[in-house]
Amino acid sequence: MISPPCDSRGLQPAMSALSPWRRYKFITVGALFLLGMLFSIVQVVLEDVDGAAMKINICDGVTFGVGAWLWCSFDSAERSLRVTYGYRILALLVPIVGFPAYAFKTRGRRGFVLVGWGLLLVVLVQAVNFGVCVVGVFVRGFFYASPGA
């Protein structure tokens, strides 16, 4: 991803100075990260409820697909590219295939950089998920520990 140009002092402009489409892309990525964290917390809280984990995972997957679709839509609008709806729908339904397909369609070999950023987002969300689960185990152990132990 290309960073915004710097001013005479070498500072990058604030979020408000970015194009609206680029701002929407940042908001989409932030929302994906925060929603991934929220789903992790809800999954830890509802761990004992039967079938809750599967429903939460489905919601998380749908949210990720919608986020990938939105990001691709905002990116194509920002770059004034005419990308067929097939790539965006593929990013919505099967993000693990659709997002790289969109990246390579719009950027050629530079799509590897975009796919790398996407993988970094997924790894960060999974790291937060792992951290929330570890903290959840310790908190549950603290509250559910028997008094005589």
mmCIF file with all atom_site columns, C-alpha atoms in Angstrom:
data_model
loop_
_atom_site.group_PDB
_atom_site.id
_atom_site.type_symbol
_atom_site.label_atom_id
_atom_site.label_alt_id
_atom_site.label_comp_id
_atom_site.label_asym_id
_atom_site.label_entity_id
_atom_site.label_seq_id
_atom_site.pdbx_PDB_ins_code
_atom_site.Cartn_x
_atom_site.Cartn_y
_atom_site.Cartn_z
_atom_site.occupancy
_atom_site.B_iso_or_equiv
_atom_site.pdbx_formal_charge
_atom_site.auth_seq_id
_atom_site.auth_comp_id
_atom_site.auth_asym_id
_atom_site.auth_atom_id
_atom_site.pdbx_PDB_model_num
ATOM 1   C CA . MET A 1 1   ? 0.000   0.000   0.000   1.00 0.00 ? 1   MET A CA 1
ATOM 2   C CA . ILE A 1 2   ? 1.332   3.436   -0.893  1.00 0.00 ? 2   ILE A CA 1
ATOM 3   C CA . SER A 1 3   ? 1.612   5.852   2.023   1.00 0.00 ? 3   SER A CA 1
ATOM 4   C CA . PRO A 1 4   ? 0.208   9.374   1.680   1.00 0.00 ? 4   PRO A CA 1
ATOM 5   C CA . PRO A 1 5   ? 2.689   12.088  0.669   1.00 0.00 ? 5   PRO A CA 1
ATOM 6   C CA . CYS A 1 6   ? 4.518   13.942  3.431   1.00 0.00 ? 6   CYS A CA 1
ATOM 7   C CA . ASP A 1 7   ? 4.372   17.687  3.964   1.00 0.00 ? 7   ASP A CA 1
ATOM 8   C CA . SER A 1 8   ? 7.420   20.014  4.054   1.00 0.00 ? 8   SER A CA 1
ATOM 9   C CA . ARG A 1 9   ? 8.217   18.946  7.653   1.00 0.00 ? 9   ARG A CA 1
ATOM 10  C CA . GLY A 1 10  ? 8.221   15.273  6.697   1.00 0.00 ? 10  GLY A CA 1
ATOM 11  C CA . LEU A 1 11  ? 4.955   14.535  8.518   1.00 0.00 ? 11  LEU A CA 1
ATOM 12  C CA . GLN A 1 12  ? 2.125   12.547  7.036   1.00 0.00 ? 12  GLN A CA 1
ATOM 13  C CA . PRO A 1 13  ? -1.309  14.180  6.958   1.00 0.00 ? 13  PRO A CA 1
ATOM 14  C CA . ALA A 1 14  ? -4.000  13.321  9.470   1.00 0.00 ? 14  ALA A CA 1
ATOM 15  C CA . MET A 1 15  ? -6.824  10.875  8.697   1.00 0.00 ? 15  MET A CA 1
ATOM 16  C CA . SER A 1 16  ? -9.064  13.780  7.645   1.00 0.00 ? 16  SER A CA 1
ATOM 17  C CA . ALA A 1 17  ? -6.645  14.701  4.848   1.00 0.00 ? 17  ALA A CA 1
ATOM 18  C CA . LEU A 1 18  ? -6.955  11.256  3.252   1.00 0.00 ? 18  LEU A CA 1
ATOM 19  C CA . SER A 1 19  ? -9.356  10.531  0.432   1.00 0.00 ? 19  SER A CA 1
ATOM 20  C CA . PRO A 1 20  ? -12.751 9.302   1.619   1.00 0.00 ? 20  PRO A CA 1
ATOM 21  C CA . TRP A 1 21  ? -12.245 5.887   0.037   1.00 0.00 ? 21  TRP A CA 1
ATOM 22  C CA . ARG A 1 22  ? -8.899  5.388   1.772   1.00 0.00 ? 22  ARG A CA 1
ATOM 23  C CA . ARG A 1 23  ? -10.479 6.467   5.063   1.00 0.00 ? 23  ARG A CA 1
ATOM 24  C CA . TYR A 1 24  ? -13.261 3.918   4.525   1.00 0.00 ? 24  TYR A CA 1
ATOM 25  C CA . LYS A 1 25  ? -10.633 1.235   3.931   1.00 0.00 ? 25  LYS A CA 1
ATOM 26  C CA . PHE A 1 26  ? -8.877  2.097   7.221   1.00 0.00 ? 26  PHE A CA 1
ATOM 27  C CA . ILE A 1 27  ? -12.205 2.049   9.046   1.00 0.00 ? 27  ILE A CA 1
ATOM 28  C CA . THR A 1 28  ? -13.064 -1.340  7.511   1.00 0.00 ? 28  THR A CA 1
ATOM 29  C CA . VAL A 1 29  ? -9.758  -2.881  8.618   1.00 0.00 ? 29  VAL A CA 1
ATOM 30  C CA . GLY A 1 30  ? -10.137 -1.419  12.111  1.00 0.00 ? 30  GLY A CA 1
ATOM 31  C CA . ALA A 1 31  ? -13.695 -2.705  12.353  1.00 0.00 ? 31  ALA A CA 1
ATOM 32  C CA . LEU A 1 32  ? -12.586 -6.183  11.260  1.00 0.00 ? 32  LEU A CA 1
ATOM 33  C CA . PHE A 1 33  ? -9.907  -6.204  13.947  1.00 0.00 ? 33  PHE A CA 1
ATOM 34  C CA . LEU A 1 34  ? -12.257 -4.964  16.681  1.00 0.00 ? 34  LEU A CA 1
ATOM 35  C CA . LEU A 1 35  ? -15.068 -7.318  15.682  1.00 0.00 ? 35  LEU A CA 1
ATOM 36  C CA . GLY A 1 36  ? -12.628 -10.235 15.697  1.00 0.00 ? 36  GLY A CA 1
ATOM 37  C CA . MET A 1 37  ? -11.657 -9.274  19.229  1.00 0.00 ? 37  MET A CA 1
ATOM 38  C CA . LEU A 1 38  ? -15.321 -8.922  20.234  1.00 0.00 ? 38  LEU A CA 1
ATOM 39  C CA . PHE A 1 39  ? -16.195 -12.350 18.842  1.00 0.00 ? 39  PHE A CA 1
ATOM 40  C CA . SER A 1 40  ? -13.258 -13.823 20.781  1.00 0.00 ? 40  SER A CA 1
ATOM 41  C CA . ILE A 1 41  ? -14.493 -12.285 24.020  1.00 0.00 ? 41  ILE A CA 1
ATOM 42  C CA . VAL A 1 42  ? -18.057 -13.472 23.409  1.00 0.00 ? 42  VAL A CA 1
ATOM 43  C CA . GLN A 1 43  ? -16.792 -16.961 22.629  1.00 0.00 ? 43  GLN A CA 1
ATOM 44  C CA . VAL A 1 44  ? -14.862 -17.111 25.909  1.00 0.00 ? 44  VAL A CA 1
ATOM 45  C CA . VAL A 1 45  ? -17.845 -15.815 27.893  1.00 0.00 ? 45  VAL A CA 1
ATOM 46  C CA . LEU A 1 46  ? -20.284 -18.248 26.262  1.00 0.00 ? 46  LEU A CA 1
ATOM 47  C CA . GLU A 1 47  ? -17.912 -21.200 26.304  1.00 0.00 ? 47  GLU A CA 1
ATOM 48  C CA . ASP A 1 48  ? -20.272 -23.377 28.348  1.00 0.00 ? 48  ASP A CA 1
ATOM 49  C CA . VAL A 1 49  ? -23.348 -22.754 26.169  1.00 0.00 ? 49  VAL A CA 1
ATOM 50  C CA . ASP A 1 50  ? -24.040 -25.637 23.777  1.00 0.00 ? 50  ASP A CA 1
ATOM 51  C CA . GLY A 1 51  ? -23.640 -24.673 20.121  1.00 0.00 ? 51  GLY A CA 1
ATOM 52  C CA . ALA A 1 52  ? -22.566 -21.106 20.864  1.00 0.00 ? 52  ALA A CA 1
ATOM 53  C CA . ALA A 1 53  ? -19.019 -21.547 19.560  1.00 0.00 ? 53  ALA A CA 1
ATOM 54  C CA . MET A 1 54  ? -20.210 -22.715 16.147  1.00 0.00 ? 54  MET A CA 1
ATOM 55  C CA . LYS A 1 55  ? -22.657 -19.806 15.807  1.00 0.00 ? 55  LYS A CA 1
ATOM 56  C CA . ILE A 1 56  ? -20.000 -17.311 16.859  1.00 0.00 ? 56  ILE A CA 1
ATOM 57  C CA . ASN A 1 57  ? -17.514 -18.763 14.367  1.00 0.00 ? 57  ASN A CA 1
ATOM 58  C CA . ILE A 1 58  ? -20.125 -18.485 11.598  1.00 0.00 ? 58  ILE A CA 1
ATOM 59  C CA . CYS A 1 59  ? -20.793 -14.849 12.539  1.00 0.00 ? 59  CYS A CA 1
ATOM 60  C CA . ASP A 1 60  ? -17.047 -14.173 12.593  1.00 0.00 ? 60  ASP A CA 1
ATOM 61  C CA . GLY A 1 61  ? -16.610 -15.741 9.154   1.00 0.00 ? 61  GLY A CA 1
ATOM 62  C CA . VAL A 1 62  ? -19.535 -13.821 7.658   1.00 0.00 ? 62  VAL A CA 1
ATOM 63  C CA . THR A 1 63  ? -18.206 -10.587 9.159   1.00 0.00 ? 63  THR A CA 1
ATOM 64  C CA . PHE A 1 64  ? -14.764 -11.250 7.681   1.00 0.00 ? 64  PHE A CA 1
ATOM 65  C CA . GLY A 1 65  ? -16.311 -11.968 4.265   1.00 0.00 ? 65  GLY A CA 1
ATOM 66  C CA . VAL A 1 66  ? -18.381 -8.777  4.341   1.00 0.00 ? 66  VAL A CA 1
ATOM 67  C CA . GLY A 1 67  ? -15.298 -6.830  5.455   1.00 0.00 ? 67  GLY A CA 1
ATOM 68  C CA . ALA A 1 68  ? -13.230 -8.236  2.572   1.00 0.00 ? 68  ALA A CA 1
ATOM 69  C CA . TRP A 1 69  ? -16.014 -7.388  0.133   1.00 0.00 ? 69  TRP A CA 1
ATOM 70  C CA . LEU A 1 70  ? -16.305 -3.829  1.478   1.00 0.00 ? 70  LEU A CA 1
ATOM 71  C CA . TRP A 1 71  ? -12.552 -3.327  1.382   1.00 0.00 ? 71  TRP A CA 1
ATOM 72  C CA . CYS A 1 72  ? -12.359 -4.513  -2.228  1.00 0.00 ? 72  CYS A CA 1
ATOM 73  C CA . SER A 1 73  ? -15.264 -2.239  -3.179  1.00 0.00 ? 73  SER A CA 1
ATOM 74  C CA . PHE A 1 74  ? -13.670 0.784   -1.512  1.00 0.00 ? 74  PHE A CA 1
ATOM 75  C CA . ASP A 1 75  ? -10.294 -0.020  -3.061  1.00 0.00 ? 75  ASP A CA 1
ATOM 76  C CA . SER A 1 76  ? -11.682 -0.281  -6.573  1.00 0.00 ? 76  SER A CA 1
ATOM 77  C CA . ALA A 1 77  ? -13.559 3.017   -6.086  1.00 0.00 ? 77  ALA A CA 1
ATOM 78  C CA . GLU A 1 78  ? -10.423 4.731   -4.765  1.00 0.00 ? 78  GLU A CA 1
ATOM 79  C CA . ARG A 1 79  ? -8.341  3.532   -7.695  1.00 0.00 ? 79  ARG A CA 1
ATOM 80  C CA . SER A 1 80  ? -11.141 4.168   -10.214 1.00 0.00 ? 80  SER A CA 1
ATOM 81  C CA . LEU A 1 81  ? -10.874 0.594   -11.406 1.00 0.00 ? 81  LEU A CA 1
ATOM 82  C CA . ARG A 1 82  ? -13.660 -1.265  -13.077 1.00 0.00 ? 82  ARG A CA 1
ATOM 83  C CA . VAL A 1 83  ? -13.507 -4.681  -11.499 1.00 0.00 ? 83  VAL A CA 1
ATOM 84  C CA . THR A 1 84  ? -16.183 -7.222  -12.294 1.00 0.00 ? 84  THR A CA 1
ATOM 85  C CA . TYR A 1 85  ? -18.589 -8.110  -9.538  1.00 0.00 ? 85  TYR A CA 1
ATOM 86  C CA . GLY A 1 86  ? -17.317 -11.687 -9.686  1.00 0.00 ? 86  GLY A CA 1
ATOM 87  C CA . TYR A 1 87  ? -14.138 -10.770 -7.823  1.00 0.00 ? 87  TYR A CA 1
ATOM 88  C CA . ARG A 1 88  ? -16.032 -8.848  -5.158  1.00 0.00 ? 88  ARG A CA 1
ATOM 89  C CA . ILE A 1 89  ? -18.636 -11.586 -4.723  1.00 0.00 ? 89  ILE A CA 1
ATOM 90  C CA . LEU A 1 90  ? -15.829 -14.140 -4.489  1.00 0.00 ? 90  LEU A CA 1
ATOM 91  C CA . ALA A 1 91  ? -14.228 -11.983 -1.770  1.00 0.00 ? 91  ALA A CA 1
ATOM 92  C CA . LEU A 1 92  ? -17.576 -11.989 0.045   1.00 0.00 ? 92  LEU A CA 1
ATOM 93  C CA . LEU A 1 93  ? -18.317 -15.707 -0.212  1.00 0.00 ? 93  LEU A CA 1
ATOM 94  C CA . VAL A 1 94  ? -14.818 -17.192 -0.086  1.00 0.00 ? 94  VAL A CA 1
ATOM 95  C CA . PRO A 1 95  ? -12.436 -14.487 1.227   1.00 0.00 ? 95  PRO A CA 1
ATOM 96  C CA . ILE A 1 96  ? -9.443  -16.817 1.369   1.00 0.00 ? 96  ILE A CA 1
ATOM 97  C CA . VAL A 1 97  ? -9.634  -17.169 -2.430  1.00 0.00 ? 97  VAL A CA 1
ATOM 98  C CA . GLY A 1 98  ? -11.428 -13.982 -3.442  1.00 0.00 ? 98  GLY A CA 1
ATOM 99  C CA . PHE A 1 99  ? -9.186  -11.447 -1.722  1.00 0.00 ? 99  PHE A CA 1
ATOM 100 C CA . PRO A 1 100 ? -5.935  -12.743 -3.300  1.00 0.00 ? 100 PRO A CA 1
ATOM 101 C CA . ALA A 1 101 ? -7.720  -13.031 -6.673  1.00 0.00 ? 101 ALA A CA 1
ATOM 102 C CA . TYR A 1 102 ? -8.798  -9.394  -6.383  1.00 0.00 ? 102 TYR A CA 1
ATOM 103 C CA . ALA A 1 103 ? -5.302  -8.349  -5.264  1.00 0.00 ? 103 ALA A CA 1
ATOM 104 C CA . PHE A 1 104 ? -3.571  -9.984  -8.220  1.00 0.00 ? 104 PHE A CA 1
ATOM 105 C CA . LYS A 1 105 ? -6.238  -8.788  -10.676 1.00 0.00 ? 105 LYS A CA 1
ATOM 106 C CA . THR A 1 106 ? -5.844  -5.153  -9.616  1.00 0.00 ? 106 THR A CA 1
ATOM 107 C CA . ARG A 1 107 ? -2.115  -5.012  -8.820  1.00 0.00 ? 107 ARG A CA 1
ATOM 108 C CA . GLY A 1 108 ? -0.409  -7.773  -10.770 1.00 0.00 ? 108 GLY A CA 1
ATOM 109 C CA . ARG A 1 109 ? 2.713   -9.027  -8.998  1.00 0.00 ? 109 ARG A CA 1
ATOM 110 C CA . ARG A 1 110 ? 2.370   -6.273  -6.391  1.00 0.00 ? 110 ARG A CA 1
ATOM 111 C CA . GLY A 1 111 ? -0.644  -8.244  -5.196  1.00 0.00 ? 111 GLY A CA 1
ATOM 112 C CA . PHE A 1 112 ? 1.776   -10.242 -3.048  1.00 0.00 ? 112 PHE A CA 1
ATOM 113 C CA . VAL A 1 113 ? 2.256   -7.146  -0.875  1.00 0.00 ? 113 VAL A CA 1
ATOM 114 C CA . LEU A 1 114 ? -1.497  -6.705  -0.423  1.00 0.00 ? 114 LEU A CA 1
ATOM 115 C CA . VAL A 1 115 ? -1.981  -10.394 0.353   1.00 0.00 ? 115 VAL A CA 1
ATOM 116 C CA . GLY A 1 116 ? 0.826   -10.094 2.905   1.00 0.00 ? 116 GLY A CA 1
ATOM 117 C CA . TRP A 1 117 ? -0.987  -7.210  4.613   1.00 0.00 ? 117 TRP A CA 1
ATOM 118 C CA . GLY A 1 118 ? -4.176  -9.294  4.611   1.00 0.00 ? 118 GLY A CA 1
ATOM 119 C CA . LEU A 1 119 ? -2.339  -12.231 6.174   1.00 0.00 ? 119 LEU A CA 1
ATOM 120 C CA . LEU A 1 120 ? -0.867  -9.901  8.788   1.00 0.00 ? 120 LEU A CA 1
ATOM 121 C CA . LEU A 1 121 ? -4.386  -8.794  9.729   1.00 0.00 ? 121 LEU A CA 1
ATOM 122 C CA . VAL A 1 122 ? -5.520  -12.412 10.047  1.00 0.00 ? 122 VAL A CA 1
ATOM 123 C CA . VAL A 1 123 ? -2.477  -13.307 12.165  1.00 0.00 ? 123 VAL A CA 1
ATOM 124 C CA . LEU A 1 124 ? -3.034  -10.302 14.445  1.00 0.00 ? 124 LEU A CA 1
ATOM 125 C CA . VAL A 1 125 ? -6.706  -11.197 14.932  1.00 0.00 ? 125 VAL A CA 1
ATOM 126 C CA . GLN A 1 126 ? -5.748  -14.799 15.726  1.00 0.00 ? 126 GLN A CA 1
ATOM 127 C CA . ALA A 1 127 ? -3.092  -13.616 18.196  1.00 0.00 ? 127 ALA A CA 1
ATOM 128 C CA . VAL A 1 128 ? -5.694  -11.478 19.950  1.00 0.00 ? 128 VAL A CA 1
ATOM 129 C CA . ASN A 1 129 ? -8.064  -14.457 19.929  1.00 0.00 ? 129 ASN A CA 1
ATOM 130 C CA . PHE A 1 130 ? -5.402  -16.615 21.554  1.00 0.00 ? 130 PHE A CA 1
ATOM 131 C CA . GLY A 1 131 ? -4.633  -13.935 24.146  1.00 0.00 ? 131 GLY A CA 1
ATOM 132 C CA . VAL A 1 132 ? -8.306  -13.504 25.008  1.00 0.00 ? 132 VAL A CA 1
ATOM 133 C CA . CYS A 1 133 ? -8.685  -17.271 25.399  1.00 0.00 ? 133 CYS A CA 1
ATOM 134 C CA . VAL A 1 134 ? -5.636  -17.504 27.689  1.00 0.00 ? 134 VAL A CA 1
ATOM 135 C CA . VAL A 1 135 ? -6.873  -14.620 29.831  1.00 0.00 ? 135 VAL A CA 1
ATOM 136 C CA . GLY A 1 136 ? -10.331 -16.212 29.871  1.00 0.00 ? 136 GLY A CA 1
ATOM 137 C CA . VAL A 1 137 ? -8.927  -19.490 31.184  1.00 0.00 ? 137 VAL A CA 1
ATOM 138 C CA . PHE A 1 138 ? -7.113  -17.704 34.016  1.00 0.00 ? 138 PHE A CA 1
ATOM 139 C CA . VAL A 1 139 ? -10.166 -15.601 34.908  1.00 0.00 ? 139 VAL A CA 1
ATOM 140 C CA . ARG A 1 140 ? -12.426 -18.668 34.901  1.00 0.00 ? 140 ARG A CA 1
ATOM 141 C CA . GLY A 1 141 ? -9.900  -20.521 37.039  1.00 0.00 ? 141 GLY A CA 1
ATOM 142 C CA . PHE A 1 142 ? -9.820  -17.633 39.498  1.00 0.00 ? 142 PHE A CA 1
ATOM 143 C CA . PHE A 1 143 ? -13.598 -17.413 39.856  1.00 0.00 ? 143 PHE A CA 1
ATOM 144 C CA . TYR A 1 144 ? -14.365 -21.134 39.701  1.00 0.00 ? 144 TYR A CA 1
ATOM 145 C CA . ALA A 1 145 ? -11.499 -22.339 41.907  1.00 0.00 ? 145 ALA A CA 1
ATOM 146 C CA . SER A 1 146 ? -12.707 -24.306 44.896  1.00 0.00 ? 146 SER A CA 1
ATOM 147 C CA . PRO A 1 147 ? -12.150 -22.489 48.208  1.00 0.00 ? 147 PRO A CA 1
ATOM 148 C CA . GLY A 1 148 ? -10.472 -25.492 49.841  1.00 0.00 ? 148 GLY A CA 1
ATOM 149 C CA . ALA A 1 149 ? -7.843  -25.959 47.131  1.00 0.00 ? 149 ALA A CA 1
#
